[in-house]
Amino acid sequence: MANLISKKIRGFRDILPDECEKFLYIENIFHNLCPLFNVNQVKIPTLESINLFKRSIGETSDIVTKEMYSFSDKNDDVVCMIPEGTASCMRLAFENNLIYDRGIKRNRLYYLSNMYRHERPQKGRYRQFTQIGVEFIGNDSMLDDIDLILMSKMFFDSINLDDLDLMINTLGSPDDRNKYAQKLVDYFQKYNDSFTDQQKLTIKKNPLRLLDSKDEKLREILHSVPKINNHINKESLNKFDFLIKNLENLKINYSIDEKLVRGLDYYNDMVFEWKTTKLGTQDAVCAGGRYDDLA
């Protein structure tokens, strides 16, 4: 009889009562924190059109090319199980007039949802995972960036998670990012024989993605890449300086990581990651940044 019972799919897991209590504890803390920052909850669907993520994340990103659970439904529409929440939340905001209705609206939204990525299971990584996301909409002030980092810091303090390091960087404007990408292409051409075919494709499509490569063979090459801060406009540098001064005033420790670019195409200006040393190479437990052009 036991042979008739299927085992769970690789990369997925059962969450038993003791661990469910931990989930509920963390979720309740976050639910109670959000009103302090005027953040309201929304619920995003599990299934979306695959085009939503191709347009927002980028057709050449690892999520789109390798990791999405996508399929044609009975109407022959190509859909996917959501791999991240930002694109879905922005779609929700547009479709329900939360961004613009006879003028720009300011909204702060959060969601708590299961998400899915067909990546190699490893320590701290599953193909189905629960993610909390926060989106601040309609305000170009760097005060939103500061609030977001402060909110995440308060959350980690509330659950007594203190072995984290905050890494920050600025990508400048989309134009800065494009010009810097070309500088990287020119630099990497000198080492063309050192790259795999997949890495060469990454350089062609989006060379910034190579900066956070974990390939030990590329360490020396990546150590000497042109610095992004030398290619960023003055306004963006002033914004980043404003952010740093406020983090110091709030006594939030940080490190500047000039190779921090995040893995998605839509970021500009400030990006950040909270990292731990306890998860191996996949060390970010919370990450985000600004994406003014996504909408």
GROMACS .gro file of C-alpha atoms in nm:
model
  295
    1MET     CA    1   0.000   0.000   0.000
    2ALA     CA    2   0.285   0.238   0.085
    3ASN     CA    3   0.416   0.210  -0.270
    4LEU     CA    4   0.101   0.380  -0.397
    5ILE     CA    5   0.173   0.698  -0.203
    6SER     CA    6   0.377   0.957  -0.394
    7LYS     CA    7   0.648   1.152  -0.217
    8LYS     CA    8   0.660   1.529  -0.228
    9ILE     CA    9   0.822   1.691  -0.532
   10ARG     CA   10   1.191   1.776  -0.505
   11GLY     CA   11   1.245   2.132  -0.389
   12PHE     CA   12   0.911   2.151  -0.209
   13ARG     CA   13   0.850   2.080   0.157
   14ASP     CA   14   0.586   2.006   0.415
   15ILE     CA   15   0.552   2.259   0.696
   16LEU     CA   16   0.454   2.087   1.017
   17PRO     CA   17   0.271   2.233   1.320
   18ASP     CA   18   0.580   2.342   1.516
   19GLU     CA   19   0.719   2.532   1.218
   20CYS     CA   20   0.377   2.674   1.133
   21GLU     CA   21   0.383   2.841   1.474
   22LYS     CA   22   0.709   3.011   1.376
   23PHE     CA   23   0.557   3.126   1.047
   24LEU     CA   24   0.255   3.267   1.230
   25TYR     CA   25   0.478   3.445   1.484
   26ILE     CA   26   0.680   3.618   1.211
   27GLU     CA   27   0.374   3.704   1.003
   28ASN     CA   28   0.192   3.857   1.300
   29ILE     CA   29   0.491   4.077   1.385
   30PHE     CA   30   0.500   4.203   1.027
   31HIS     CA   31   0.122   4.262   1.019
   32ASN     CA   32   0.158   4.473   1.335
   33LEU     CA   33   0.460   4.665   1.204
   34CYS     CA   34   0.306   4.776   0.874
   35PRO     CA   35   0.046   5.020   1.016
   36LEU     CA   36   0.330   5.211   1.187
   37PHE     CA   37   0.455   5.299   0.837
   38ASN     CA   38   0.109   5.345   0.684
   39VAL     CA   39   0.146   5.029   0.474
   40ASN     CA   40  -0.175   4.847   0.374
   41GLN     CA   41  -0.210   4.481   0.283
   42VAL     CA   42  -0.309   4.349  -0.060
   43LYS     CA   43  -0.332   3.992  -0.186
   44ILE     CA   44  -0.180   3.905  -0.522
   45PRO     CA   45  -0.283   3.601  -0.733
   46THR     CA   46  -0.066   3.292  -0.768
   47LEU     CA   47  -0.103   3.283  -1.147
   48GLU     CA   48  -0.016   3.569  -1.382
   49SER     CA   49   0.045   3.611  -1.753
   50ILE     CA   50   0.405   3.523  -1.834
   51ASN     CA   51   0.431   3.849  -2.030
   52LEU     CA   52   0.402   4.046  -1.706
   53PHE     CA   53   0.740   3.912  -1.590
   54LYS     CA   54   0.908   3.920  -1.930
   55ARG     CA   55   0.835   4.292  -1.954
   56SER     CA   56   0.927   4.383  -1.598
   57ILE     CA   57   1.208   4.150  -1.490
   58GLY     CA   58   1.368   4.124  -1.834
   59GLU     CA   59   1.349   3.845  -2.091
   60THR     CA   60   1.715   3.751  -2.035
   61SER     CA   61   1.701   3.728  -1.655
   62ASP     CA   62   1.763   3.389  -1.494
   63ILE     CA   63   1.412   3.396  -1.349
   64VAL     CA   64   1.249   3.421  -1.692
   65THR     CA   65   1.489   3.197  -1.887
   66LYS     CA   66   1.547   2.921  -1.631
   67GLU     CA   67   1.334   2.938  -1.318
   68MET     CA   68   0.968   3.013  -1.391
   69TYR     CA   69   0.699   2.749  -1.368
   70SER     CA   70   0.511   2.839  -1.686
   71PHE     CA   71   0.256   2.652  -1.896
   72SER     CA   72  -0.037   2.696  -2.136
   73ASP     CA   73  -0.374   2.672  -1.965
   74LYS     CA   74  -0.693   2.530  -2.115
   75ASN     CA   75  -0.753   2.858  -2.300
   76ASP     CA   76  -0.404   2.836  -2.451
   77ASP     CA   77  -0.296   3.142  -2.251
   78VAL     CA   78   0.065   3.116  -2.135
   79VAL     CA   79   0.064   3.170  -1.760
   80CYS     CA   80   0.315   3.124  -1.479
   81MET     CA   81   0.322   3.073  -1.105
   82ILE     CA   82   0.455   3.399  -0.968
   83PRO     CA   83   0.835   3.400  -0.912
   84GLU     CA   84   0.836   3.737  -0.731
   85GLY     CA   85   0.582   3.992  -0.612
   86THR     CA   86   0.683   4.337  -0.737
   87ALA     CA   87   0.553   4.303  -1.093
   88SER     CA   88   0.226   4.151  -0.968
   89CYS     CA   89   0.178   4.426  -0.710
   90MET     CA   90   0.242   4.698  -0.968
   91ARG     CA   91  -0.003   4.531  -1.205
   92LEU     CA   92  -0.257   4.522  -0.922
   93ALA     CA   93  -0.199   4.891  -0.849
   94PHE     CA   94  -0.252   4.993  -1.212
   95GLU     CA   95  -0.552   4.772  -1.272
   96ASN     CA   96  -0.727   4.904  -0.961
   97ASN     CA   97  -0.639   5.275  -1.002
   98LEU     CA   98  -0.405   5.284  -0.702
   99ILE     CA   99  -0.131   5.474  -0.889
  100TYR     CA  100  -0.307   5.731  -1.102
  101ASP     CA  101  -0.662   5.865  -1.094
  102ARG     CA  102  -0.682   6.234  -1.199
  103GLY     CA  103  -0.337   6.273  -1.045
  104ILE     CA  104  -0.056   6.068  -0.892
  105LYS     CA  105  -0.159   5.869  -0.585
  106ARG     CA  106   0.076   5.781  -0.304
  107ASN     CA  107   0.029   5.430  -0.172
  108ARG     CA  108   0.224   5.192   0.046
  109LEU     CA  109   0.128   4.828  -0.001
  110TYR     CA  110   0.249   4.494   0.131
  111TYR     CA  111   0.175   4.133   0.044
  112LEU     CA  112   0.251   3.793   0.190
  113SER     CA  113   0.236   3.516  -0.068
  114ASN     CA  114   0.372   3.183  -0.182
  115MET     CA  115   0.607   3.214  -0.481
  116TYR     CA  116   0.773   2.960  -0.708
  117ARG     CA  117   1.110   2.923  -0.882
  118HIS     CA  118   1.248   2.611  -1.048
  119GLU     CA  119   1.603   2.660  -0.920
  120ARG     CA  120   1.844   2.411  -0.769
  121PRO     CA  121   1.737   2.333  -0.412
  122GLN     CA  122   2.008   2.425  -0.163
  123LYS     CA  123   2.046   2.548   0.192
  124GLY     CA  124   1.777   2.805   0.266
  125ARG     CA  125   1.627   2.776  -0.086
  126TYR     CA  126   1.312   2.593  -0.193
  127ARG     CA  127   1.114   2.592  -0.515
  128GLN     CA  128   0.807   2.708  -0.323
  129PHE     CA  129   0.872   2.978  -0.067
  130THR     CA  130   0.678   3.237   0.130
  131GLN     CA  131   0.782   3.596   0.068
  132ILE     CA  132   0.680   3.925   0.226
  133GLY     CA  133   0.708   4.224  -0.004
  134VAL     CA  134   0.658   4.597   0.041
  135GLU     CA  135   0.601   4.849  -0.239
  136PHE     CA  136   0.601   5.229  -0.195
  137ILE     CA  137   0.426   5.394  -0.491
  138GLY     CA  138   0.395   5.751  -0.619
  139ASN     CA  139   0.667   5.934  -0.426
  140ASP     CA  140   1.012   6.017  -0.567
  141SER     CA  141   1.151   6.130  -0.231
  142MET     CA  142   1.449   5.946  -0.086
  143LEU     CA  143   1.259   5.951   0.243
  144ASP     CA  144   1.069   5.649   0.111
  145ASP     CA  145   1.399   5.464   0.065
  146ILE     CA  146   1.498   5.550   0.421
  147ASP     CA  147   1.161   5.441   0.558
  148LEU     CA  148   1.192   5.109   0.375
  149ILE     CA  149   1.532   5.031   0.523
  150LEU     CA  150   1.423   5.149   0.869
  151MET     CA  151   1.111   4.931   0.845
  152SER     CA  152   1.317   4.624   0.757
  153LYS     CA  153   1.561   4.698   1.041
  154MET     CA  154   1.274   4.726   1.291
  155PHE     CA  155   1.131   4.397   1.168
  156PHE     CA  156   1.461   4.211   1.212
  157ASP     CA  157   1.506   4.366   1.557
  158SER     CA  158   1.154   4.252   1.652
  159ILE     CA  159   1.228   3.888   1.568
  160ASN     CA  160   1.576   3.910   1.729
  161LEU     CA  161   1.761   3.848   1.403
  162ASP     CA  162   2.083   4.035   1.466
  163ASP     CA  163   2.347   3.856   1.254
  164LEU     CA  164   2.269   4.057   0.941
  165ASP     CA  165   2.473   4.312   0.746
  166LEU     CA  166   2.317   4.588   0.536
  167MET     CA  167   2.480   4.634   0.195
  168ILE     CA  168   2.385   4.936  -0.018
  169ASN     CA  169   2.477   5.082  -0.356
  170THR     CA  170   2.350   5.325  -0.617
  171LEU     CA  171   2.297   5.239  -0.984
  172GLY     CA  172   2.221   5.596  -1.089
  173SER     CA  173   1.966   5.669  -1.361
  174PRO     CA  174   1.868   5.419  -1.633
  175ASP     CA  175   2.089   5.618  -1.869
  176ASP     CA  176   2.382   5.587  -1.627
  177ARG     CA  177   2.320   5.215  -1.605
  178ASN     CA  178   2.323   5.176  -1.985
  179LYS     CA  179   2.647   5.372  -2.023
  180TYR     CA  180   2.811   5.174  -1.745
  181ALA     CA  181   2.697   4.849  -1.908
  182GLN     CA  182   2.889   4.948  -2.222
  183LYS     CA  183   3.199   5.020  -2.011
  184LEU     CA  184   3.172   4.668  -1.871
  185VAL     CA  185   3.136   4.517  -2.217
  186ASP     CA  186   3.453   4.696  -2.328
  187TYR     CA  187   3.637   4.578  -2.015
  188PHE     CA  188   3.522   4.215  -2.039
  189GLN     CA  189   3.632   4.191  -2.404
  190LYS     CA  190   3.992   4.180  -2.285
  191TYR     CA  191   3.917   3.853  -2.103
  192ASN     CA  192   3.685   3.694  -2.356
  193ASP     CA  193   3.857   3.353  -2.343
  194SER     CA  194   3.797   3.331  -1.967
  195PHE     CA  195   3.416   3.320  -1.993
  196THR     CA  196   3.181   3.030  -2.050
  197ASP     CA  197   2.928   3.049  -2.333
  198GLN     CA  198   2.655   3.131  -2.080
  199GLN     CA  199   2.865   3.411  -1.927
  200LYS     CA  200   2.935   3.552  -2.274
  201LEU     CA  201   2.560   3.561  -2.335
  202THR     CA  202   2.511   3.743  -2.002
  203ILE     CA  203   2.772   4.002  -2.106
  204LYS     CA  204   2.589   4.054  -2.434
  205LYS     CA  205   2.243   4.085  -2.277
  206ASN     CA  206   2.308   4.248  -1.939
  207PRO     CA  207   2.675   4.265  -1.827
  208LEU     CA  208   2.587   4.407  -1.483
  209ARG     CA  209   2.454   4.065  -1.388
  210LEU     CA  210   2.805   3.923  -1.404
  211LEU     CA  211   2.923   4.148  -1.120
  212ASP     CA  212   2.773   3.928  -0.850
  213SER     CA  213   2.887   3.601  -1.009
  214LYS     CA  214   2.997   3.339  -0.756
  215ASP     CA  215   3.238   3.180  -1.007
  216GLU     CA  216   3.577   3.164  -0.833
  217LYS     CA  217   3.753   3.166  -1.172
  218LEU     CA  218   3.631   3.520  -1.233
  219ARG     CA  219   3.740   3.667  -0.900
  220GLU     CA  220   4.047   3.847  -1.035
  221ILE     CA  221   3.862   3.977  -1.342
  222LEU     CA  222   3.573   4.111  -1.136
  223HIS     CA  223   3.805   4.263  -0.876
  224SER     CA  224   3.934   4.517  -1.128
  225VAL     CA  225   3.614   4.610  -1.311
  226PRO     CA  226   3.540   4.982  -1.363
  227LYS     CA  227   3.362   5.126  -1.062
  228ILE     CA  228   2.999   5.218  -1.118
  229ASN     CA  229   3.021   5.527  -0.895
  230ASN     CA  230   3.252   5.689  -1.151
  231HIS     CA  231   2.971   5.678  -1.408
  232ILE     CA  232   2.676   5.815  -1.210
  233ASN     CA  233   2.515   6.157  -1.250
  234LYS     CA  234   2.551   6.420  -0.980
  235GLU     CA  235   2.183   6.421  -0.877
  236SER     CA  236   2.188   6.046  -0.809
  237LEU     CA  237   2.512   6.078  -0.612
  238ASN     CA  238   2.354   6.355  -0.402
  239LYS     CA  239   2.053   6.131  -0.335
  240PHE     CA  240   2.282   5.851  -0.226
  241ASP     CA  241   2.475   6.087   0.002
  242PHE     CA  242   2.144   6.198   0.157
  243LEU     CA  243   2.054   5.834   0.218
  244ILE     CA  244   2.388   5.761   0.384
  245LYS     CA  245   2.367   6.061   0.616
  246ASN     CA  246   2.018   5.961   0.729
  247LEU     CA  247   2.119   5.601   0.790
  248GLU     CA  248   2.401   5.731   1.009
  249ASN     CA  249   2.161   5.961   1.194
  250LEU     CA  250   1.935   5.661   1.256
  251LYS     CA  251   2.238   5.459   1.372
  252ILE     CA  252   2.178   5.194   1.106
  253ASN     CA  253   2.510   5.031   1.019
  254TYR     CA  254   2.578   4.974   0.651
  255SER     CA  255   2.851   4.889   0.400
  256ILE     CA  256   2.873   5.020   0.044
  257ASP     CA  257   2.912   4.738  -0.209
  258GLU     CA  258   2.984   4.880  -0.554
  259LYS     CA  259   2.923   4.539  -0.714
  260LEU     CA  260   2.571   4.516  -0.572
  261VAL     CA  261   2.339   4.552  -0.872
  262ARG     CA  262   2.047   4.314  -0.798
  263GLY     CA  263   1.940   4.054  -1.052
  264LEU     CA  264   1.645   4.230  -1.217
  265ASP     CA  265   1.639   4.486  -1.496
  266TYR     CA  266   1.412   4.747  -1.344
  267TYR     CA  267   1.626   4.897  -1.064
  268ASN     CA  268   1.773   5.248  -1.058
  269ASP     CA  269   1.942   5.459  -0.788
  270MET     CA  270   1.941   5.294  -0.445
  271VAL     CA  271   1.964   4.914  -0.412
  272PHE     CA  272   2.016   4.721  -0.089
  273GLU     CA  273   2.052   4.372   0.057
  274TRP     CA  274   2.046   4.242   0.411
  275LYS     CA  275   2.296   3.953   0.416
  276THR     CA  276   2.388   3.673   0.652
  277THR     CA  277   2.689   3.442   0.669
  278LYS     CA  278   2.471   3.139   0.753
  279LEU     CA  279   2.324   3.055   0.411
  280GLY     CA  280   2.631   2.992   0.196
  281THR     CA  281   2.658   3.178  -0.136
  282GLN     CA  282   2.285   3.256  -0.147
  283ASP     CA  283   2.325   3.496   0.143
  284ALA     CA  284   2.058   3.766   0.097
  285VAL     CA  285   1.754   3.737   0.324
  286CYS     CA  286   1.596   4.070   0.229
  287ALA     CA  287   1.662   4.290  -0.072
  288GLY     CA  288   1.518   4.564  -0.287
  289GLY     CA  289   1.566   4.916  -0.412
  290ARG     CA  290   1.414   5.190  -0.625
  291TYR     CA  291   1.258   5.136  -0.969
  292ASP     CA  292   1.110   5.462  -1.092
  293ASP     CA  293   1.079   5.347  -1.454
  294LEU     CA  294   0.901   5.017  -1.387
  295ALA     CA  295   0.555   5.175  -1.396
   0.00000   0.00000   0.00000
